[in-house]
PDB file of C-alpha atoms in Angstrom:
ATOM      1  CA  MET A   1     -73.046  13.310  45.024  1.00  0.00           C
ATOM      2  CA  LYS A   2     -70.693  13.665  47.092  1.00  0.00           C
ATOM      3  CA  ARG A   3     -69.741   9.981  45.563  1.00  0.00           C
ATOM      4  CA  LYS A   4     -69.613  12.295  42.235  1.00  0.00           C
ATOM      5  CA  LEU A   5     -67.552  14.946  43.006  1.00  0.00           C
ATOM      6  CA  LEU A   6     -65.225  11.399  44.920  1.00  0.00           C
ATOM      7  CA  ILE A   7     -65.710  10.489  41.038  1.00  0.00           C
ATOM      8  CA  ILE A   8     -64.720  13.388  39.042  1.00  0.00           C
ATOM      9  CA  PHE A   9     -62.246  14.898  41.875  1.00  0.00           C
ATOM     10  CA  THR A  10     -60.125  11.685  40.411  1.00  0.00           C
ATOM     11  CA  LEU A  11     -60.957  11.350  36.877  1.00  0.00           C
ATOM     12  CA  VAL A  12     -59.482  14.775  37.411  1.00  0.00           C
ATOM     13  CA  LEU A  13     -56.196  13.868  39.260  1.00  0.00           C
ATOM     14  CA  PHE A  14     -55.930  10.177  37.270  1.00  0.00           C
ATOM     15  CA  GLY A  15     -55.663  12.576  34.043  1.00  0.00           C
ATOM     16  CA  VAL A  16     -53.302  15.166  35.762  1.00  0.00           C
ATOM     17  CA  MET A  17     -51.530  12.665  36.953  1.00  0.00           C
ATOM     18  CA  CYS A  18     -51.258  10.555  33.430  1.00  0.00           C
ATOM     19  CA  ALA A  19     -50.410  14.372  31.549  1.00  0.00           C
ATOM     20  CA  VAL A  20     -47.953  14.252  34.590  1.00  0.00           C
ATOM     21  CA  ALA A  21     -46.074  11.189  33.499  1.00  0.00           C
ATOM     22  CA  TYR A  22     -45.855  11.876  29.848  1.00  0.00           C
ATOM     23  CA  THR A  23     -45.028  15.582  29.944  1.00  0.00           C
ATOM     24  CA  GLN A  24     -42.246  13.429  32.115  1.00  0.00           C
ATOM     25  CA  SER A  25     -41.524  10.601  29.673  1.00  0.00           C
ATOM     26  CA  ALA A  26     -41.381  13.332  26.704  1.00  0.00           C
ATOM     27  CA  LYS A  27     -39.343  14.749  28.732  1.00  0.00           C
ATOM     28  CA  GLY A  28     -36.904  12.076  29.339  1.00  0.00           C
ATOM     29  CA  SER A  29     -36.019  10.662  24.949  1.00  0.00           C
ATOM     30  CA  SER A  30     -35.486  14.095  23.940  1.00  0.00           C
ATOM     31  CA  GLY A  31     -32.931  13.008  26.729  1.00  0.00           C
ATOM     32  CA  ASP A  32     -31.978  10.023  25.566  1.00  0.00           C
ATOM     33  CA  SER A  33     -31.942  11.615  22.114  1.00  0.00           C
ATOM     34  CA  ASP A  34     -29.636  13.732  23.374  1.00  0.00           C
ATOM     35  CA  THR A  35     -27.477  11.491  24.509  1.00  0.00           C
ATOM     36  CA  VAL A  36     -27.696   9.604  20.991  1.00  0.00           C
ATOM     37  CA  ASP A  37     -26.981  12.248  19.517  1.00  0.00           C
ATOM     38  CA  SER A  38     -24.345  13.723  21.233  1.00  0.00           C
ATOM     39  CA  ARG A  39     -22.302   9.544  21.063  1.00  0.00           C
ATOM     40  CA  GLN A  40     -22.831   9.702  17.445  1.00  0.00           C
ATOM     41  CA  MET A  41     -20.498  13.448  17.789  1.00  0.00           C
ATOM     42  CA  GLU A  42     -18.313  11.160  19.689  1.00  0.00           C
ATOM     43  CA  ARG A  43     -17.588   8.166  17.326  1.00  0.00           C
ATOM     44  CA  GLU A  44     -17.688  10.009  13.796  1.00  0.00           C
ATOM     45  CA  GLU A  45     -15.288  12.284  16.284  1.00  0.00           C
ATOM     46  CA  ARG A  46     -12.954   9.476  16.807  1.00  0.00           C
ATOM     47  CA  HIS A  47     -13.676   8.307  13.026  1.00  0.00           C
ATOM     48  CA  ARG A  48     -12.268  11.093  11.176  1.00  0.00           C
ATOM     49  CA  GLU A  49      -9.283  11.557  13.243  1.00  0.00           C
ATOM     50  CA  ARG A  50      -8.568   7.696  12.349  1.00  0.00           C
ATOM     51  CA  GLU A  51      -8.936   9.028   9.621  1.00  0.00           C
ATOM     52  CA  GLU A  52      -6.583  11.897   9.919  1.00  0.00           C
ATOM     53  CA  ARG A  53      -3.570   8.936  12.250  1.00  0.00           C
ATOM     54  CA  ARG A  54      -3.596   7.203   8.633  1.00  0.00           C
ATOM     55  CA  ALA A  55      -3.163  10.214   6.595  1.00  0.00           C
ATOM     56  CA  GLN A  56      -0.267  11.108   8.561  1.00  0.00           C
ATOM     57  CA  ARG A  57       1.046   7.328   8.301  1.00  0.00           C
ATOM     58  CA  LEU A  58       1.118   7.376   4.696  1.00  0.00           C
ATOM     59  CA  ALA A  59       2.081  10.381   3.403  1.00  0.00           C
ATOM     60  CA  GLU A  60       4.635   9.134   6.334  1.00  0.00           C
ATOM     61  CA  TYR A  61       5.843   5.981   4.349  1.00  0.00           C
ATOM     62  CA  GLU A  62       5.257   8.117   0.975  1.00  0.00           C
ATOM     63  CA  ARG A  63       7.961  10.166   1.567  1.00  0.00           C
ATOM     64  CA  TYR A  64      10.160   6.874   3.015  1.00  0.00           C
ATOM     65  CA  ILE A  65       9.936   6.013   0.248  1.00  0.00           C
ATOM     66  CA  ASP A  66      10.669   9.307  -1.569  1.00  0.00           C
ATOM     67  CA  SER A  67      14.306   9.075   0.586  1.00  0.00           C
ATOM     68  CA  LEU A  68      15.088   5.209  -0.033  1.00  0.00           C
ATOM     69  CA  VAL A  69      14.944   6.379  -3.547  1.00  0.00           C
ATOM     70  CA  LEU A  70      16.781   9.702  -3.701  1.00  0.00           C
ATOM     71  CA  SER A  71      19.033   8.023  -1.798  1.00  0.00           C
ATOM     72  CA  ARG A  72      20.498   5.660  -3.785  1.00  0.00           C
ATOM     73  CA  GLN A  73      20.324   3.076  -1.254  1.00  0.00           C
ATOM     74  CA  PHE A  74      17.136   0.553  -1.634  1.00  0.00           C
ATOM     75  CA  GLN A  75      16.708  -2.795  -2.333  1.00  0.00           C
ATOM     76  CA  PHE A  76      14.206  -4.148  -4.617  1.00  0.00           C
ATOM     77  CA  ILE A  77      12.369  -7.830  -3.471  1.00  0.00           C
ATOM     78  CA  PRO A  78      11.002  -9.408  -6.294  1.00  0.00           C
ATOM     79  CA  GLN A  79       7.698 -11.481  -5.626  1.00  0.00           C
ATOM     80  CA  ASP A  80       7.585 -13.280  -8.527  1.00  0.00           C
ATOM     81  CA  ILE A  81       8.955 -12.973 -12.699  1.00  0.00           C
ATOM     82  CA  GLU A  82       6.906 -13.130 -15.368  1.00  0.00           C
ATOM     83  CA  GLN A  83       8.116 -13.174 -19.555  1.00  0.00           C
ATOM     84  CA  GLN A  84       6.970 -10.972 -22.386  1.00  0.00           C
ATOM     85  CA  PRO A  85       3.872 -10.622 -23.415  1.00  0.00           C
ATOM     86  CA  ALA A  86       1.743 -12.788 -21.237  1.00  0.00           C
ATOM     87  CA  GLY A  87       4.728 -14.997 -20.429  1.00  0.00           C
ATOM     88  CA  SER A  88       3.521 -17.589 -17.322  1.00  0.00           C
ATOM     89  CA  VAL A  89       3.557 -16.279 -13.284  1.00  0.00           C
ATOM     90  CA  ARG A  90       6.273 -17.910 -10.966  1.00  0.00           C
ATOM     91  CA  GLN A  91       5.607 -17.164  -7.088  1.00  0.00           C
ATOM     92  CA  LEU A  92       9.780 -16.327  -6.473  1.00  0.00           C
ATOM     93  CA  ASN A  93      10.310 -17.651  -2.110  1.00  0.00           C
ATOM     94  CA  ASN A  94      14.165 -17.761  -2.033  1.00  0.00           C
ATOM     95  CA  PRO A  95      14.653 -14.236   0.700  1.00  0.00           C
ATOM     96  CA  ASN A  96      18.401 -14.561  -0.991  1.00  0.00           C
ATOM     97  CA  PHE A  97      17.057 -13.397  -4.816  1.00  0.00           C
ATOM     98  CA  GLN A  98      17.503  -8.935  -4.698  1.00  0.00           C
ATOM     99  CA  LEU A  99      18.280  -6.272  -6.839  1.00  0.00           C
ATOM    100  CA  ALA A 100      19.197  -3.985  -4.309  1.00  0.00           C
ATOM    101  CA  VAL A 101      21.298  -0.462  -5.346  1.00  0.00           C
ATOM    102  CA  TRP A 102      24.692   1.142  -3.214  1.00  0.00           C
ATOM    103  CA  GLY A 103      25.045   4.812  -3.957  1.00  0.00           C
ATOM    104  CA  SER A 104      26.688   3.539  -7.869  1.00  0.00           C
ATOM    105  CA  GLU A 105      27.345  -0.008  -7.453  1.00  0.00           C
ATOM    106  CA  VAL A 106      24.624  -2.082  -7.555  1.00  0.00           C
ATOM    107  CA  ASP A 107      23.459  -6.129  -6.576  1.00  0.00           C
ATOM    108  CA  VAL A 108      21.711  -8.465  -8.894  1.00  0.00           C
ATOM    109  CA  CYS A 109      20.573 -11.631  -7.673  1.00  0.00           C
ATOM    110  CA  LEU A 110      17.978 -12.516  -9.930  1.00  0.00           C
ATOM    111  CA  PRO A 111      16.204 -15.429 -11.900  1.00  0.00           C
ATOM    112  CA  TYR A 112      16.234 -14.791 -15.189  1.00  0.00           C
ATOM    113  CA  ILE A 113      14.542 -16.224 -18.873  1.00  0.00           C
ATOM    114  CA  LYS A 114      16.179 -17.039 -21.480  1.00  0.00           C
ATOM    115  CA  GLY A 115      15.865 -18.040 -25.180  1.00  0.00           C
ATOM    116  CA  VAL A 116      15.306 -16.348 -28.628  1.00  0.00           C
ATOM    117  CA  THR A 117      12.432 -19.343 -28.767  1.00  0.00           C
ATOM    118  CA  PRO A 118      11.119 -21.670 -26.319  1.00  0.00           C
ATOM    119  CA  PRO A 119      11.881 -23.707 -24.695  1.00  0.00           C
ATOM    120  CA  TYR A 120      12.645 -20.771 -22.819  1.00  0.00           C
ATOM    121  CA  TYR A 121      15.218 -21.945 -19.771  1.00  0.00           C
ATOM    122  CA  TYR A 122      15.562 -20.658 -16.148  1.00  0.00           C
ATOM    123  CA  VAL A 123      18.982 -19.164 -15.746  1.00  0.00           C
ATOM    124  CA  ILE A 124      20.296 -16.660 -12.436  1.00  0.00           C
ATOM    125  CA  LEU A 125      21.933 -14.167 -12.684  1.00  0.00           C
ATOM    126  CA  ASN A 126      24.228 -13.117 -10.101  1.00  0.00           C
ATOM    127  CA  TYR A 127      26.778  -9.801 -10.114  1.00  0.00           C
ATOM    128  CA  THR A 128      28.405  -6.881  -8.792  1.00  0.00           C
ATOM    129  CA  LEU A 129      28.493  -4.085  -9.735  1.00  0.00           C
ATOM    130  CA  PRO A 130      30.992  -1.504  -9.562  1.00  0.00           C
ATOM    131  CA  SER A 131      29.344   0.279 -11.731  1.00  0.00           C
ATOM    132  CA  VAL A 132      26.302   0.622 -14.068  1.00  0.00           C
ATOM    133  CA  SER A 133      25.967   3.642 -17.430  1.00  0.00           C
ATOM    134  CA  HIS A 134      23.464   6.296 -18.396  1.00  0.00           C
ATOM    135  CA  TYR A 135      22.047   6.217 -14.034  1.00  0.00           C
ATOM    136  CA  LEU A 136      18.787   7.989 -13.998  1.00  0.00           C
ATOM    137  CA  THR A 137      16.098   8.600 -11.559  1.00  0.00           C
ATOM    138  CA  GLU A 138      12.718   9.834 -12.603  1.00  0.00           C
ATOM    139  CA  GLN A 139       9.342  11.336 -11.057  1.00  0.00           C
ATOM    140  CA  THR A 140       6.814  10.441 -12.279  1.00  0.00           C
ATOM    141  CA  HIS A 141       3.252  10.894 -11.332  1.00  0.00           C
ATOM    142  CA  GLU A 142       2.471   7.742  -9.747  1.00  0.00           C
ATOM    143  CA  GLY A 143       5.697   7.444  -8.861  1.00  0.00           C
ATOM    144  CA  TRP A 144       9.581   7.304  -9.856  1.00  0.00           C
ATOM    145  CA  VAL A 145      11.390   5.030 -12.647  1.00  0.00           C
ATOM    146  CA  VAL A 146      14.549   4.581 -12.193  1.00  0.00           C
ATOM    147  CA  SER A 147      16.839   3.087 -14.909  1.00  0.00           C
ATOM    148  CA  PHE A 148      20.359   1.977 -16.242  1.00  0.00           C
ATOM    149  CA  ASP A 149      22.151  -0.198 -18.029  1.00  0.00           C
ATOM    150  CA  SER A 150      25.266  -2.540 -17.550  1.00  0.00           C
ATOM    151  CA  SER A 151      26.352  -5.348 -20.100  1.00  0.00           C
ATOM    152  CA  LEU A 152      26.580  -8.165 -16.351  1.00  0.00           C
ATOM    153  CA  TYR A 153      29.949  -9.098 -18.185  1.00  0.00           C
ATOM    154  CA  SER A 154      29.029  -9.758 -21.431  1.00  0.00           C
ATOM    155  CA  VAL A 155      28.621  -9.298 -25.106  1.00  0.00           C
ATOM    156  CA  THR A 156      24.210  -8.094 -24.466  1.00  0.00           C
ATOM    157  CA  ASP A 157      22.586  -5.012 -22.863  1.00  0.00           C
ATOM    158  CA  TYR A 158      20.280  -5.105 -20.102  1.00  0.00           C
ATOM    159  CA  HIS A 159      18.196  -2.112 -19.583  1.00  0.00           C
ATOM    160  CA  PHE A 160      16.680  -2.587 -15.784  1.00  0.00           C
ATOM    161  CA  SER A 161      13.950  -0.421 -15.593  1.00  0.00           C
ATOM    162  CA  LEU A 162      12.088  -0.048 -12.052  1.00  0.00           C
ATOM    163  CA  ASN A 163       9.549   1.194 -11.601  1.00  0.00           C
ATOM    164  CA  ILE A 164       7.933   1.762  -8.408  1.00  0.00           C
ATOM    165  CA  TYR A 165       4.731   3.627  -6.447  1.00  0.00           C
ATOM    166  CA  PRO A 166       5.737   5.139  -2.343  1.00  0.00           C
ATOM    167  CA  SER A 167       1.600   4.317  -2.211  1.00  0.00           C
ATOM    168  CA  SER A 168       1.799   1.068  -2.157  1.00  0.00           C
ATOM    169  CA  GLY A 169       5.665   0.622  -1.976  1.00  0.00           C
ATOM    170  CA  SER A 170       4.915  -2.201  -4.312  1.00  0.00           C
ATOM    171  CA  ALA A 171       7.155  -2.160  -7.996  1.00  0.00           C
ATOM    172  CA  THR A 172       7.962  -4.009 -11.260  1.00  0.00           C
ATOM    173  CA  LEU A 173      11.500  -4.263 -12.690  1.00  0.00           C
ATOM    174  CA  THR A 174      11.024  -4.908 -15.443  1.00  0.00           C
ATOM    175  CA  ILE A 175      15.301  -6.299 -17.952  1.00  0.00           C
ATOM    176  CA  SER A 176      15.037  -5.652 -21.445  1.00  0.00           C
ATOM    177  CA  THR A 177      17.660  -7.450 -23.616  1.00  0.00           C
ATOM    178  CA  SER A 178      18.280  -6.917 -28.008  1.00  0.00           C
ATOM    179  CA  TRP A 179      18.099 -11.139 -27.529  1.00  0.00           C
ATOM    180  CA  TYR A 180      15.543 -12.520 -26.012  1.00  0.00           C
ATOM    181  CA  PRO A 181      11.371 -11.555 -24.211  1.00  0.00           C
ATOM    182  CA  ASP A 182      12.381  -8.578 -21.795  1.00  0.00           C
ATOM    183  CA  VAL A 183      11.671 -10.677 -17.474  1.00  0.00           C
ATOM    184  CA  GLU A 184       9.455  -8.321 -15.583  1.00  0.00           C
ATOM    185  CA  TYR A 185       9.383  -8.931 -11.606  1.00  0.00           C
ATOM    186  CA  ASP A 186       6.837  -7.855  -9.161  1.00  0.00           C
ATOM    187  CA  GLY A 187       7.876  -7.074  -6.203  1.00  0.00           C
ATOM    188  CA  SER A 188       8.450  -4.374  -2.799  1.00  0.00           C
ATOM    189  CA  ILE A 189      10.932  -1.666  -2.245  1.00  0.00           C
ATOM    190  CA  ILE A 190      13.028  -1.431   1.924  1.00  0.00           C
ATOM    191  CA  SER A 191      16.327   0.044   2.783  1.00  0.00           C
ATOM    192  CA  LEU A 192      19.379  -1.531   2.506  1.00  0.00           C
ATOM    193  CA  ASN A 193      19.890  -3.905   5.688  1.00  0.00           C
TER     194      ASN A 193
END
């Protein structure tokens, strides 16, 4: 009988110890869950803070581009040229190519495609214009349109239209005349050095 009691007592004690161990492990895993949840919340908070900082930097950049356009102190740096409609795109790597606006003055140093019919040929427009006519800055839902006209010291009138996108800092310049097909440049806007 003592032996049976000892076995029963041992089984009960073993059962109690198992129940205590199970309760302890359940509490531990609940603590681990709390730790995982807190880490997840910290990670989400860091993500949100980074997104807010990026949004703030993007807004500051847009204000910066807006201020350049309104001050009339900026450069357009072309990265490619294309004759419209549907001409071939040619990359531009010469760092001297630019359209710079200095208040009422405009510097033009750009390749240009001339010719009424093929074969078309490239020339360089290299002028400092002390003044231009019909200078207009217009804000649109996408950014800005800056346009002006000049004869470039010739008998032909050239119309310059610069679409500026402040969110990306990119811009598209179109030069049109009544004699030649339009020429379009894609590039970026930067401040004058």
